[in-house]
C-alpha positions as a printed NumPy array, in Angstrom:
array([[ 77.665,  99.322,  91.541],
       [ 76.179,  98.414,  94.623],
       [ 74.429, 100.818,  97.002],
       [ 77.366, 100.344,  99.601],
       [ 79.849, 101.355,  96.894],
       [ 77.794, 104.32 ,  95.703],
       [ 77.488, 105.59 ,  99.288],
       [ 81.338, 105.221,  99.857],
       [ 81.851, 107.049,  96.599],
       [ 79.427, 109.901,  97.771],
       [ 81.199, 110.037, 101.037],
       [ 84.719, 110.237,  99.563],
       [ 83.35 , 113.021,  97.121],
       [ 81.944, 114.874, 100.02 ],
       [ 85.126, 114.668, 102.063],
       [ 87.253, 116.014,  98.977],
       [ 84.75 , 118.69 ,  98.712],
       [ 85.075, 119.772, 102.308],
       [ 88.919, 119.688, 102.169],
       [ 89.087, 121.664,  98.853],
       [ 86.602, 124.226, 100.18 ],
       [ 88.519, 124.625, 103.414],
       [ 91.654, 125.107, 101.393],
       [ 89.933, 127.698,  99.083],
       [ 88.658, 129.687, 102.077],
       [ 92.037, 129.65 , 103.761],
       [ 93.567, 130.821, 100.622],
       [ 91.094, 133.626, 100.242],
       [ 90.589, 134.776, 103.839],
       [ 93.177, 132.922, 106.112],
       [ 92.737, 129.929, 108.419],
       [ 90.892, 132.055, 110.985],
       [ 88.092, 132.235, 108.373],
       [ 87.762, 128.651, 108.216],
       [ 84.95 , 127.518, 110.577],
       [ 82.66 , 124.475, 110.422],
       [ 79.649, 126.773, 110.121],
       [ 81.286, 128.596, 106.994],
       [ 82.263, 125.374, 105.459],
       [ 78.757, 123.835, 105.915],
       [ 77.186, 126.963, 104.328],
       [ 79.768, 126.852, 101.321],
       [ 79.208, 123.221, 100.651],
       [ 75.67 , 123.334, 101.318],
       [ 75.426, 120.553, 103.72 ],
       [ 74.446, 120.716, 107.392],
       [ 77.199, 120.966, 110.2  ],
       [ 76.281, 117.432, 111.293],
       [ 77.146, 116.119, 107.923],
       [ 80.393, 117.862, 108.006],
       [ 81.047, 116.477, 111.64 ],
       [ 80.426, 113.029, 110.331],
       [ 83.585, 113.337, 108.028],
       [ 85.671, 115.389, 110.467],
       [ 85.653, 115.957, 114.189],
       [ 86.289, 119.639, 113.705],
       [ 88.821, 122.165, 112.075],
       [ 91.918, 120.494, 113.44 ],
       [ 91.05 , 117.388, 111.541],
       [ 90.305, 119.493, 108.363],
       [ 93.765, 121.305, 108.766],
       [ 95.251, 117.826, 109.052],
       [ 93.572, 116.718, 105.737],
       [ 94.786, 119.753, 103.948],
       [ 98.267, 119.145, 105.299],
       [ 98.343, 115.542, 104.047],
       [ 97.016, 116.772, 100.653],
       [ 99.742, 119.26 , 100.688],
       [102.488, 116.859, 101.648],
       [101.518, 114.685,  98.7  ],
       [101.673, 117.696,  96.442],
       [105.009, 118.739,  97.875],
       [106.496, 115.37 ,  97.414],
       [105.544, 115.179,  93.827],
       [106.843, 118.69 ,  93.057],
       [110.189, 117.949,  94.768],
       [110.604, 114.791,  92.842],
       [109.721, 116.379,  89.493],
       [112.208, 119.17 ,  90.165],
       [115.048, 116.954,  91.036],
       [114.301, 114.623,  88.066],
       [114.507, 117.572,  85.801],
       [118.02 , 118.622,  86.819],
       [121.255, 117.3  ,  85.985],
       [123.977, 116.223,  88.533],
       [123.75 , 115.896,  92.088],
       [124.363, 119.612,  92.956],
       [121.777, 120.505,  90.202],
       [119.177, 118.147,  91.916],
       [119.868, 119.675,  95.309],
       [119.469, 123.038,  93.942],
       [116.273, 122.302,  92.003],
       [114.935, 120.524,  95.208],
       [115.594, 123.697,  97.216],
       [113.974, 126.003,  94.827],
       [110.882, 123.798,  94.441],
       [110.501, 123.561,  98.098],
       [110.787, 127.315,  98.611],
       [108.5  , 127.954,  95.645],
       [105.866, 125.682,  97.055],
       [105.976, 127.424, 100.509],
       [105.759, 130.867,  98.782],
       [102.889, 129.75 ,  96.335],
       [100.631, 127.905,  98.724],
       [100.894, 129.747, 102.203],
       [ 97.756, 128.204, 103.746],
       [ 98.763, 124.774, 102.766],
       [102.281, 125.302, 103.897],
       [100.711, 126.597, 107.268],
       [ 98.58 , 123.553, 107.654],
       [101.544, 121.297, 107.136],
       [104.042, 123.004, 109.369],
       [102.632, 125.922, 111.437],
       [ 99.038, 124.781, 112.482],
       [ 97.914, 121.898, 114.718],
       [ 96.384, 119.333, 112.319],
       [ 96.697, 116.584, 114.766],
       [ 99.239, 114.84 , 112.765],
       [102.287, 112.864, 114.161],
       [105.608, 113.851, 112.521],
       [108.937, 111.939, 112.757],
       [107.515, 108.712, 113.923],
       [106.387, 105.295, 112.612],
       [102.831, 106.401, 113.218],
       [103.313, 109.254, 110.854],
       [100.888, 109.291, 107.92 ],
       [102.184, 107.951, 104.637],
       [101.961, 111.376, 102.718],
       [104.224, 112.964, 105.431],
       [106.72 , 110.142, 105.259],
       [106.681, 110.441, 101.555],
       [107.42 , 114.136, 101.525],
       [110.394, 113.569, 103.75 ],
       [111.501, 110.603, 101.53 ],
       [111.279, 112.941,  98.531],
       [113.807, 115.262, 100.241],
       [115.902, 112.133, 101.397],
       [116.074, 110.641,  97.952],
       [117.856, 113.633,  96.509],
       [119.888, 114.843,  99.647],
       [121.328, 111.186, 100.269],
       [123.436, 111.934,  97.19 ],
       [125.308, 114.753,  98.823],
       [125.395, 113.897, 102.485],
       [129.121, 113.262, 102.619],
       [131.168, 110.744, 104.389],
       [130.196, 109.943, 108.123],
       [127.016, 111.756, 107.883],
       [123.7  , 109.84 , 108.46 ],
       [121.457, 110.864, 105.511],
       [118.228, 111.151, 107.431],
       [120.042, 113.526, 109.982],
       [121.314, 115.6  , 107.182],
       [117.911, 115.779, 105.455],
       [116.388, 116.929, 108.693],
       [118.953, 119.726, 108.978],
       [118.73 , 120.637, 105.23 ],
       [114.992, 120.723, 105.473],
       [114.995, 122.797, 108.697],
       [117.102, 125.361, 106.886],
       [114.674, 125.453, 103.986],
       [111.784, 125.776, 106.355],
       [113.557, 128.692, 108.141],
       [114.162, 130.458, 104.868],
       [110.535, 130.012, 103.763],
       [109.193, 131.267, 107.081],
       [111.422, 134.174, 107.583],
       [111.166, 135.385, 103.984],
       [107.398, 135.138, 104.166],
       [107.339, 137.038, 107.408],
       [109.407, 139.834, 105.895],
       [112.357, 139.116, 108.034],
       [114.553, 138.443, 105.015],
       [114.643, 140.586, 101.987],
       [113.361, 138.652,  99.025],
       [115.835, 139.929,  96.472],
       [118.626, 137.656,  97.826],
       [116.594, 134.347,  97.603],
       [118.726, 132.87 ,  94.943],
       [121.922, 133.633,  96.787],
       [120.564, 131.877,  99.956],
       [119.887, 128.821,  98.021],
       [123.434, 128.783,  96.458],
       [124.935, 129.301, 100.035],
       [122.793, 126.586, 101.464],
       [123.806, 124.182,  98.738],
       [127.459, 125.259,  98.762],
       [127.798, 124.97 , 102.502],
       [125.875, 121.97 , 103.385],
       [125.773, 119.754, 100.279],
       [129.042, 117.982,  99.671],
       [129.287, 116.268,  96.223]])
């Protein structure tokens, strides 16, 4: 291995450490606790080293969001693949999405609530964001129904899932009816 390759590997390792530490700190204490000073202390590097990887907290949030999008896409695909029939796949997809949002609030916030400097719904969107949307679209395209554009349907279904996730987490919806909400969403929106 050349010196250049070793340095690149070390840089990538440091970057992964910064992102993992930011995520861990956000999970423990919330995103307000994630500062470059705290991160530098936790990873035992100076702030200038941290800034050589990320220009600030916004870019770190963006990196966590991209990591989360890749995880979400994998979980959605796995859930859909394990289910039978179009309706079963859509129901499994909805459950997996809502479970991800409930299980990883700081990551979900980085993806959809906080400013991570990422471009959504555009050709310039980073690949992990496009892939997470594609993971929804792959299953939802099966149940779009005649005359409905699958991408538009996926946006509406995703917005409904996001609303359920956000309102449930904020205590605006009682958690005991979560399964009925999923069934209603699938029954009313997903034509098979």
